[in-house]
PDB file of C-alpha atoms and ligand atoms in Angstrom:
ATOM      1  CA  UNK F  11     127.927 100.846 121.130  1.00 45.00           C
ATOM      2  CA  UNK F  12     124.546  98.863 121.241  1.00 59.00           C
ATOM      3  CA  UNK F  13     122.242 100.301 121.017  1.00 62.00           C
ATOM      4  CA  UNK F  14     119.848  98.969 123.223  1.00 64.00           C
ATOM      5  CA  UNK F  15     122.407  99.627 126.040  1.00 67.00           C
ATOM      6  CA  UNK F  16     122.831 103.119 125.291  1.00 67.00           C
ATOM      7  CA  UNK F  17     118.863 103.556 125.095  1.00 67.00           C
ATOM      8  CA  UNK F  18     118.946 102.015 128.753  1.00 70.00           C
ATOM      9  CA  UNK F  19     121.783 104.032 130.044  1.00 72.00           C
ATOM     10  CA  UNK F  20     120.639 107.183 128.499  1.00 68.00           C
ATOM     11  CA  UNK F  21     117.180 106.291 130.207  1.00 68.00           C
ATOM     12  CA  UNK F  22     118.985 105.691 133.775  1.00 71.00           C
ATOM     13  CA  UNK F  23     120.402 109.062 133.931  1.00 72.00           C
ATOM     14  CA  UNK F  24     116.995 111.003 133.465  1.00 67.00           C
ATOM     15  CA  UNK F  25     115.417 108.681 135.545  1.00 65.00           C
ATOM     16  CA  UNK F  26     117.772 109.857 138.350  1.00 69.00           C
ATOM     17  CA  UNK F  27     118.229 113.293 137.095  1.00 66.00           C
ATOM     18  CA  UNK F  28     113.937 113.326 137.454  1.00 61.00           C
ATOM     19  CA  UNK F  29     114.473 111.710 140.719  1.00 61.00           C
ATOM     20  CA  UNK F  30     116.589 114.308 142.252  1.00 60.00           C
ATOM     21  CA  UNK F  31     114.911 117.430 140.395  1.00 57.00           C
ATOM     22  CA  UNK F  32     111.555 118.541 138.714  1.00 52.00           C
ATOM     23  CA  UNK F  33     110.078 115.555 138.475  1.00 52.00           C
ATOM     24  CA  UNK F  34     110.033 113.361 141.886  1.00 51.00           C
ATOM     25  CA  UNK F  35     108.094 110.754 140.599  1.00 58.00           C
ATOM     26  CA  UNK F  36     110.376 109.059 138.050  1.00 64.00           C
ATOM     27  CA  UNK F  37     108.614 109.194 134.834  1.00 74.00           C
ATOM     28  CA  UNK F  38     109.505 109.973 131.722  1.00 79.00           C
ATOM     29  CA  UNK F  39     107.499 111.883 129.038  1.00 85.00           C
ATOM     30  CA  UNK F  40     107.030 111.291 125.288  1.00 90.00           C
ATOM     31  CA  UNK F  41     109.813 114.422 124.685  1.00 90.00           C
ATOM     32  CA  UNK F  42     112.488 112.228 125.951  1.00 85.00           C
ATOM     33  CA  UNK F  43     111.866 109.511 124.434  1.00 84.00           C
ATOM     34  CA  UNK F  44     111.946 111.754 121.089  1.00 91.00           C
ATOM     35  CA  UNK F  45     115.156 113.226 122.379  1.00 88.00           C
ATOM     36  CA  UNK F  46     116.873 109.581 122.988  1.00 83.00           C
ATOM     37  CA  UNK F  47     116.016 108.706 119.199  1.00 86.00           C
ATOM     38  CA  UNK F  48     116.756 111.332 117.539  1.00 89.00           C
ATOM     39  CA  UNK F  49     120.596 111.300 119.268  1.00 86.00           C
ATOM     40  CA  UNK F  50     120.924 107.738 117.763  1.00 83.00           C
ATOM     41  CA  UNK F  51     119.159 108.240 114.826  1.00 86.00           C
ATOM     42  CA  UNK F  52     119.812 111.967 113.579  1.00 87.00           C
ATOM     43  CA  UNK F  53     120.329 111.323 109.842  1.00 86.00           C
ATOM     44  CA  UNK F  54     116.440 110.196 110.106  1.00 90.00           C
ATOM     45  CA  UNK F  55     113.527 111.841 111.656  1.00 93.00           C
ATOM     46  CA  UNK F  56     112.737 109.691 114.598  1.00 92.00           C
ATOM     47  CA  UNK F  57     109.696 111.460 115.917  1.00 95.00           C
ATOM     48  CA  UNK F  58     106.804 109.477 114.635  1.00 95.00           C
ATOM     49  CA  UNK F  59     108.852 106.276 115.558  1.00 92.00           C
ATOM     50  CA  UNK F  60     109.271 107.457 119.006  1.00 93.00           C
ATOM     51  CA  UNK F  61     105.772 108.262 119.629  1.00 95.00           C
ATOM     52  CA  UNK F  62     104.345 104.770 118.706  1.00 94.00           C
ATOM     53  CA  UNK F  63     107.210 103.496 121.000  1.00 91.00           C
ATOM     54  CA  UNK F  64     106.057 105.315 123.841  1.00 92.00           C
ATOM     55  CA  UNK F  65     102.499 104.474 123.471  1.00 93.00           C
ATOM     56  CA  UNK F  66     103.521 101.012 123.528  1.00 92.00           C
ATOM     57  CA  UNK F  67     105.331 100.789 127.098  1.00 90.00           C
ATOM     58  CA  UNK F  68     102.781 103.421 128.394  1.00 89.00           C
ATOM     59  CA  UNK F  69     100.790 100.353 128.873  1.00 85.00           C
ATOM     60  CA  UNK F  70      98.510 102.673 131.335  1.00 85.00           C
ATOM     61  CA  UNK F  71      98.129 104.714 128.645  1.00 85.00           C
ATOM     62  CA  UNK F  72      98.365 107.782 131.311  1.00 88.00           C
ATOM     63  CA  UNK F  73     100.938 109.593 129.056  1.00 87.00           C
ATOM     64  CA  UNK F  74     104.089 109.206 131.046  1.00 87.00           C
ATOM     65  CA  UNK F  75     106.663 105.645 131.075  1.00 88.00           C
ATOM     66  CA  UNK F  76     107.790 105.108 134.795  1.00 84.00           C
ATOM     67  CA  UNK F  77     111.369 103.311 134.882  1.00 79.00           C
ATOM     68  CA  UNK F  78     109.931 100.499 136.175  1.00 80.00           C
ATOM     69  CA  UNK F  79     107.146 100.165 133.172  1.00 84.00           C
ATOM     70  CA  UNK F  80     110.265 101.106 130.578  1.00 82.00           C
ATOM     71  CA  UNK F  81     112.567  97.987 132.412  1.00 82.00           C
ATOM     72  CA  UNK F  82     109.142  95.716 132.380  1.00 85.00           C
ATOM     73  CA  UNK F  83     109.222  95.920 128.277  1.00 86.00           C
ATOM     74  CA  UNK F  84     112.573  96.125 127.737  1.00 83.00           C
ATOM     75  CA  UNK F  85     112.862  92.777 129.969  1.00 87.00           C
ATOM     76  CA  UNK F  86     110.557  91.303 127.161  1.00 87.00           C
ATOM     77  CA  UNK F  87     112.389  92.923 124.138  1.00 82.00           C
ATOM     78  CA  UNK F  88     115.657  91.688 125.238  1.00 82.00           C
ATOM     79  CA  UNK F  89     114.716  88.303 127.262  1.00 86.00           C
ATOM     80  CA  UNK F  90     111.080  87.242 126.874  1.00 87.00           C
ATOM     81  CA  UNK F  91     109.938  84.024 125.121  1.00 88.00           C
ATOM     82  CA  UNK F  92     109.168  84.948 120.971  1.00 85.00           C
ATOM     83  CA  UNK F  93     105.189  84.725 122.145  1.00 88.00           C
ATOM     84  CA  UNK F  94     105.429  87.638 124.490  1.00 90.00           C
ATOM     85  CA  UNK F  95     107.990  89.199 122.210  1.00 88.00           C
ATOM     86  CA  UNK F  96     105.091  89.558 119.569  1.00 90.00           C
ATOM     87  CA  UNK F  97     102.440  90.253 121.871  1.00 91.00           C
ATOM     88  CA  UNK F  98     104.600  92.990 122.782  1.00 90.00           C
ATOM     89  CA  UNK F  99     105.046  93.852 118.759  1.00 90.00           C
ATOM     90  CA  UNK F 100     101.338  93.560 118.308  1.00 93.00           C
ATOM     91  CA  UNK F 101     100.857  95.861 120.907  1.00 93.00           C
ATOM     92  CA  UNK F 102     103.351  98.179 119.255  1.00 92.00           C
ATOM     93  CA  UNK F 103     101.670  97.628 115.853  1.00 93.00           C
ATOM     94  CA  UNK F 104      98.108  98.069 116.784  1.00 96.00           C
ATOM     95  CA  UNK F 105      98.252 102.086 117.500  1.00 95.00           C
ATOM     96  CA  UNK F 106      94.799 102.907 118.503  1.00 94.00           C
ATOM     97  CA  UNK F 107      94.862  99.536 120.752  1.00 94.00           C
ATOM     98  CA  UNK F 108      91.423  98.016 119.361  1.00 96.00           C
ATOM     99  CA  UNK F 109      92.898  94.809 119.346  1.00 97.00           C
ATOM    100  CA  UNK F 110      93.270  94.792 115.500  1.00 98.00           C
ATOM    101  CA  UNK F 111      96.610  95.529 113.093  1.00 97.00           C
ATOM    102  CA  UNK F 112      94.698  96.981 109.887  1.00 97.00           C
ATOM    103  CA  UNK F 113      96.648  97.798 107.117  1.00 96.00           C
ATOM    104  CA  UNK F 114      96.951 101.767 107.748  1.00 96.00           C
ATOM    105  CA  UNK F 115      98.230 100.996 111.300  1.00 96.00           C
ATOM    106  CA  UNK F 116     101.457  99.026 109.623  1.00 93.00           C
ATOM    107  CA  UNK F 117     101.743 101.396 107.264  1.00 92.00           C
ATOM    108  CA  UNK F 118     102.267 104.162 109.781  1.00 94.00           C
ATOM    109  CA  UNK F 119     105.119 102.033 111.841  1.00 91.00           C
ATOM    110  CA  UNK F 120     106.513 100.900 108.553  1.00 86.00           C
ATOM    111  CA  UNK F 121     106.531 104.992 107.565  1.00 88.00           C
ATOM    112  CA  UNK F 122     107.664 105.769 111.138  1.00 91.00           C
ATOM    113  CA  UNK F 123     110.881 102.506 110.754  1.00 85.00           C
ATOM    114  CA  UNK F 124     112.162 103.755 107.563  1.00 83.00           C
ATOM    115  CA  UNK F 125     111.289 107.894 108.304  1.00 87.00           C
ATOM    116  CA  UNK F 126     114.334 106.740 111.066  1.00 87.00           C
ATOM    117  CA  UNK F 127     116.527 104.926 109.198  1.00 81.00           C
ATOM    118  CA  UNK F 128     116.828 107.748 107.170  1.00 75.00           C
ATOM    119  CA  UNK F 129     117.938 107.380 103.686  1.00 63.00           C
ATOM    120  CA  UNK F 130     121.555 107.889 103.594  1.00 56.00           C
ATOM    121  CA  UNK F 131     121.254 104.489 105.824  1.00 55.00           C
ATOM    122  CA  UNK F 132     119.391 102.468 103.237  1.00 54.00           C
ATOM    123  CA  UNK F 133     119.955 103.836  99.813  1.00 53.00           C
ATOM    124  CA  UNK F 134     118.612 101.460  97.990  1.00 56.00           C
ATOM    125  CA  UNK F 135     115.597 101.289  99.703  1.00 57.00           C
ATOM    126  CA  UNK F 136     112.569 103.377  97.534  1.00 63.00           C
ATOM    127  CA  UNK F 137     109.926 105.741  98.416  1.00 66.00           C
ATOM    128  CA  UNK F 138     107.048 102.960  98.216  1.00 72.00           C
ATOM    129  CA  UNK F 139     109.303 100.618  99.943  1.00 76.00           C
ATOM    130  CA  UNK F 140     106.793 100.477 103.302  1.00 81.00           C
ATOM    131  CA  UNK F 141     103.588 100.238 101.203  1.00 87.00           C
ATOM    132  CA  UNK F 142     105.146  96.913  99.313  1.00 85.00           C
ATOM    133  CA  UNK F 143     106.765  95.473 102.594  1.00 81.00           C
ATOM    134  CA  UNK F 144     103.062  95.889 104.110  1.00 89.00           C
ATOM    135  CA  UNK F 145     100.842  94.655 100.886  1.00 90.00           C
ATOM    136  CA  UNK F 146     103.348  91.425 101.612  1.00 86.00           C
ATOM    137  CA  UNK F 147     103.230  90.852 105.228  1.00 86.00           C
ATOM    138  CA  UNK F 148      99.572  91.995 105.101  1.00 93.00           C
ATOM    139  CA  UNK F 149      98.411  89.248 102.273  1.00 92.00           C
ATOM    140  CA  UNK F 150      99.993  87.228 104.491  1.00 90.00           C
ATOM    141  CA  UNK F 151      98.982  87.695 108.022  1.00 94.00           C
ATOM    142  CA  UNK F 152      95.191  88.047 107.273  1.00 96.00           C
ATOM    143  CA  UNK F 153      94.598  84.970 106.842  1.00 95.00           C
ATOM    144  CA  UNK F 154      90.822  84.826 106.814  1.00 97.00           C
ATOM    145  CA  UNK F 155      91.101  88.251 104.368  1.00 97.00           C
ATOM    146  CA  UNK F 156      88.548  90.279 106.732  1.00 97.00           C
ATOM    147  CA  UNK F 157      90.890  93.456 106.162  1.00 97.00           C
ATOM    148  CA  UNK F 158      92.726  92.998 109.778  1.00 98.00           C
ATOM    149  CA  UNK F 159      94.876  91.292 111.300  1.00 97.00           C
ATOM    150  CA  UNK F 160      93.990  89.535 115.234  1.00 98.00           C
ATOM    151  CA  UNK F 161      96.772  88.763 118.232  1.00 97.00           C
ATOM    152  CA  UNK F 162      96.121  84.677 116.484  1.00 97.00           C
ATOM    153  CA  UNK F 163      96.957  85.454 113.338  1.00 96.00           C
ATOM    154  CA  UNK F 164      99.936  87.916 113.682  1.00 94.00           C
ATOM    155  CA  UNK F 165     101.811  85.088 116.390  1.00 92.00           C
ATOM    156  CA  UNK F 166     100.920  82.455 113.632  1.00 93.00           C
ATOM    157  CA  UNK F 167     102.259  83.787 110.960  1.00 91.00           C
ATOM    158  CA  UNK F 168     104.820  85.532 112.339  1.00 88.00           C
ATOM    159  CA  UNK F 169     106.523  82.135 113.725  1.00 86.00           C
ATOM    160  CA  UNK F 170     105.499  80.375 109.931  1.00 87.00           C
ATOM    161  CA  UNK F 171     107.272  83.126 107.794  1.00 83.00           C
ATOM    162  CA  UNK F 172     111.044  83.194 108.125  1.00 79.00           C
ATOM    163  CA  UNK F 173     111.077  86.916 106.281  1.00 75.00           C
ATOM    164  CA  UNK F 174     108.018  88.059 108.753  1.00 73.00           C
ATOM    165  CA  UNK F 175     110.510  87.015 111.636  1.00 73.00           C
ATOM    166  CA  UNK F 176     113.615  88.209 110.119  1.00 73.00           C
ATOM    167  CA  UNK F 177     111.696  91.936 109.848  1.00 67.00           C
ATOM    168  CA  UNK F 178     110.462  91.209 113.677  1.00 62.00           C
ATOM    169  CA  UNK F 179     114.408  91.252 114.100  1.00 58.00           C
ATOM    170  CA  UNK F 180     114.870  94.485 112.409  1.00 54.00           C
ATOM    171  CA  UNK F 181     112.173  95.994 114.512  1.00 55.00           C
ATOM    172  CA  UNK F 182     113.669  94.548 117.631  1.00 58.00           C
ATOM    173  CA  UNK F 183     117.338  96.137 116.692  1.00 56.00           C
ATOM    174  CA  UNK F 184     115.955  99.489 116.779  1.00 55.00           C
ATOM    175  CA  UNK F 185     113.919  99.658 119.774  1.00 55.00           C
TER     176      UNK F 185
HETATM  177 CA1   CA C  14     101.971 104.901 132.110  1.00 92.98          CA
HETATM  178 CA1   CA C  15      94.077  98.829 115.756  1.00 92.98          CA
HETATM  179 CA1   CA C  16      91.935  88.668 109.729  1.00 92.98          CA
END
């Protein structure tokens, strides 16, 4: 099954489960969101991966999604142009929301991605697999080398570099 649709479906039911019981208002927490990953990705540990997720359509930053602010992103995930499909990935990349991807920040998703996968998935893949992917994508995006990377040059890049995009895809499959 896709597994975007699942995510959605799975997210449907507790939204009307919450509507109908404890929680009137329709949100959902960070713990379901954890819950929903690890179901589809239990070989890994989706927690970390999760969290960043959430923090990302918690665009309030108020510490609970609403269905309508889940729907809002997943509209851009699934339909949006590829500009607001990386402001949405910037958004997801820069965790402390500053403005600014540094290197740690990718890093952590990068960690977070391939903590998920888990490595039965992707064998081949080695420990210090994220660190190289980032020292790549990192050289690259920073283009004026002040040790971050802005909203300007992530978009740039990301629509010059083929293998930037084609990891942009990867991302995009596992939302
Ligand atoms: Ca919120
Ligand atoms: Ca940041
Ligand atoms: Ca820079």
């Amino acid at each position: 099954m896709d597994m975007k649709v699942s995510v959605i479906s799975t997210y449907q039911a507790r939204h009307q489960k919450s509507q109908t019981q404890e929680c009137p208002s329709g949100v959902v927490n960070e713990d379901t969101f954890k819950e929903i990953y690890s179901q589809f990705f239990p070989q890994g540990d989706s927690t970390t991966y999760a969290h960043f997720l959430f923090n990302a359509f918690d665009t309030d930053h108020n510490g609970a999604v609403s269905f309508e602010d889940f729907i809002k992103g997943l509209s851009i995930l699934l339909r949006g142009t590829v500009q607001e499909k990386l402001n949405w990935a910037f958004n997801l990349y820069d965790i402390n929301k500053d403005g600014y991807i540094t290197k740690e920040e990718m890093l952590d998703i990068m960690k977070a991605i391939y903590d998920m996968m888990g490595k039965c998935t992707y064998p081949v893949l080695k420990e210090d697999a994220p660190r190289q992917h980032v020292e790549t994508f990192f050289q690259k995006m920073d283009k004026n080398k002040d040790g971050v990377v802005t909203i300007d040059e992530f978009i740039e890049s990301c629509q010059k570099d083929e293998n930037i995009m084609r990891s942009m895809q990867l991302f995009e499959n596992v939302i």
